[in-house]
CSV table of C-alpha atoms in Angstrom, one decimal:
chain,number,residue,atom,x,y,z
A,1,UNK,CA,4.0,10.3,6.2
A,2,UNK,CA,6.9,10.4,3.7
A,3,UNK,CA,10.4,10.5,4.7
A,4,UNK,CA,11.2,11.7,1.1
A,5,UNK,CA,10.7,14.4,-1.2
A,6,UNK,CA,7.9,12.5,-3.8
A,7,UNK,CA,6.8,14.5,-7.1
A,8,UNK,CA,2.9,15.1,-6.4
A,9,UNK,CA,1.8,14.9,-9.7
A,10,UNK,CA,-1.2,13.8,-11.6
A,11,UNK,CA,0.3,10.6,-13.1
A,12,UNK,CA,-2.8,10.1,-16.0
A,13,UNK,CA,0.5,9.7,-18.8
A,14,UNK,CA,1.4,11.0,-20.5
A,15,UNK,CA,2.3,14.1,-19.3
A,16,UNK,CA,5.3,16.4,-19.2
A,17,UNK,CA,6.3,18.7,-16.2
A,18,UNK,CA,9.4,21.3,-15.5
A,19,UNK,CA,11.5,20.8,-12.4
A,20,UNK,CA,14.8,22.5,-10.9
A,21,UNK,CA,18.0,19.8,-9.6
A,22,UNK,CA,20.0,22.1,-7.9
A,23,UNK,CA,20.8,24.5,-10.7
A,24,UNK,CA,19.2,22.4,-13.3
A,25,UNK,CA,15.9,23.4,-14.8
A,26,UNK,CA,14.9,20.0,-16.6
A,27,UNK,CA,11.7,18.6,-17.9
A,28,UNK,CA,10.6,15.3,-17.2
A,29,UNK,CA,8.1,13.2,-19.6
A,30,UNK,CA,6.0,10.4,-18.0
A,31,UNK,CA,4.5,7.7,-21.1
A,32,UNK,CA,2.7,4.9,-20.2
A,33,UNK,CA,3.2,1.2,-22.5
A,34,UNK,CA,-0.7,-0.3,-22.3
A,35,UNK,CA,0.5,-3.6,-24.2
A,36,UNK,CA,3.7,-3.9,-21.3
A,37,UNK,CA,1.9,-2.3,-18.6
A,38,UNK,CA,5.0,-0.2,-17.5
A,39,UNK,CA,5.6,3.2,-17.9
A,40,UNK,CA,8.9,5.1,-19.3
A,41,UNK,CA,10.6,8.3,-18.4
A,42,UNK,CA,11.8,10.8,-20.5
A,43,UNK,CA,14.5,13.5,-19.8
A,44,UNK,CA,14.7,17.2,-21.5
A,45,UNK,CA,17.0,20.5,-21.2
A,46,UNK,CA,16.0,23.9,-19.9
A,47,UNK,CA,15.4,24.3,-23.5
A,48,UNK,CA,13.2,21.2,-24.5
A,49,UNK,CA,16.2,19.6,-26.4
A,50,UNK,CA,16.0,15.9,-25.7
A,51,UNK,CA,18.6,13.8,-23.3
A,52,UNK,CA,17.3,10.6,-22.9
A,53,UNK,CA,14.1,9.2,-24.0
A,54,UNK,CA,11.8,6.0,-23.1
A,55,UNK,CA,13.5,4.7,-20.2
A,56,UNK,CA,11.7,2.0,-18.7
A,57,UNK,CA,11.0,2.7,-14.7
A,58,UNK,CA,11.8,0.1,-13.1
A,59,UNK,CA,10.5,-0.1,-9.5
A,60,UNK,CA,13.3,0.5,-6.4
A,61,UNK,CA,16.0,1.4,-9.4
A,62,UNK,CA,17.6,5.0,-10.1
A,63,UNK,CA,16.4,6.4,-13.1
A,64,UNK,CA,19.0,7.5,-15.8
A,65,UNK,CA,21.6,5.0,-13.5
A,66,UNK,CA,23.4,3.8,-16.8
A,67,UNK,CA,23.9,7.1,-18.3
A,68,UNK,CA,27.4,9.2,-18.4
A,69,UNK,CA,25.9,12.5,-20.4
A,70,UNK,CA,26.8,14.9,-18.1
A,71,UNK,CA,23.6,16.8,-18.8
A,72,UNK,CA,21.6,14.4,-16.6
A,73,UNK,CA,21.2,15.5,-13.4
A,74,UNK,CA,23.0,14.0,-10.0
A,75,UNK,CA,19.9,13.1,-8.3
A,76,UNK,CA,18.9,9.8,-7.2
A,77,UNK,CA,15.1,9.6,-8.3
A,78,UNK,CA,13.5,6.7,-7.8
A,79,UNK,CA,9.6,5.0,-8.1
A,80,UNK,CA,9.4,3.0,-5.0
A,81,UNK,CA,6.2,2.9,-2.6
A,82,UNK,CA,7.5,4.0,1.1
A,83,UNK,CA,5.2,1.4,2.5
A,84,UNK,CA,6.9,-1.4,0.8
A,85,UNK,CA,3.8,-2.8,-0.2
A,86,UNK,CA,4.4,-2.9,-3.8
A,87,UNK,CA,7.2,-4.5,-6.2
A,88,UNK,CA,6.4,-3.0,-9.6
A,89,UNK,CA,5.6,0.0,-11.4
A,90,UNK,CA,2.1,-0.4,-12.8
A,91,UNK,CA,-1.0,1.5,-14.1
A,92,UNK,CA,-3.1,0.1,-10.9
A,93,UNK,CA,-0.6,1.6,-8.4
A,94,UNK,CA,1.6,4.6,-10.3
A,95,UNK,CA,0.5,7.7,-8.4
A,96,UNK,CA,-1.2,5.6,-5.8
A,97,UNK,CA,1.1,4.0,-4.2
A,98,UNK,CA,4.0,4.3,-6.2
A,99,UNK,CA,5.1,7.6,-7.1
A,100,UNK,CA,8.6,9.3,-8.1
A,101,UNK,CA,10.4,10.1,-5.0
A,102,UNK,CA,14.2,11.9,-5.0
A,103,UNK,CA,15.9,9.6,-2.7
A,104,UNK,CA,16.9,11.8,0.0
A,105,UNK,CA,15.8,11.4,3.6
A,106,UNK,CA,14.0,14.5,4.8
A,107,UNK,CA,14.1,15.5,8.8
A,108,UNK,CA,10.4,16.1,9.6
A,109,UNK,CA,11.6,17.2,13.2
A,110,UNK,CA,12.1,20.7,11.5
């Protein structure tokens, strides 16, 4: 069972979806490299405007880490697998066992 919040999405990229960060409606594009076998993230406003586009996702790494635009949200997302079976970010394990988790512990004694 998960011990954080993961995105349960249909990773088949590319694909776009809309999400809130506190009081941040943002959408997030997933786009998948065939020749590199790694996929990149993209990062849009409330109003579709773009932020920051074709960042690599680099497994167990914060996406947007290196940026200082305050229109990124503060929120430590993250691909990682929970198990800890996997090292990468792949097309064989992306929504399998890898997926986009915010990196927040939640209590499942609630």
């Amino acid at each position: 069972m998960a011990i954080r919040s993961k995105f349960e999405l249909d990773y088949d990229a590319p694909f776009v979806f809309e999400t809130t960060f506190g009081n941040d409606d943002v959408y997030i594009g997933i786009n998948y490299n065939e020749i590199g076998d790694f996929y990149t993230i993209d990062l849009y406003d409330a109003e579709f405007q773009p932020i920051i586009m074709g960042e690599k996702l680099v497994y167990g790494k914060r996406v947007w880490r290196r940026s200082v635009d305050p229109r990124v949200p503060a929120v430590d997302l993250i691909p990682m697998d929970e198990s800890g079976k996997e090292s990468t970010v792949a097309k064989a394990n992306f929504g399998i066992t890898v997926f986009l988790y915010i990196d927040t512990l939640v209590d499942e004694t609630v």
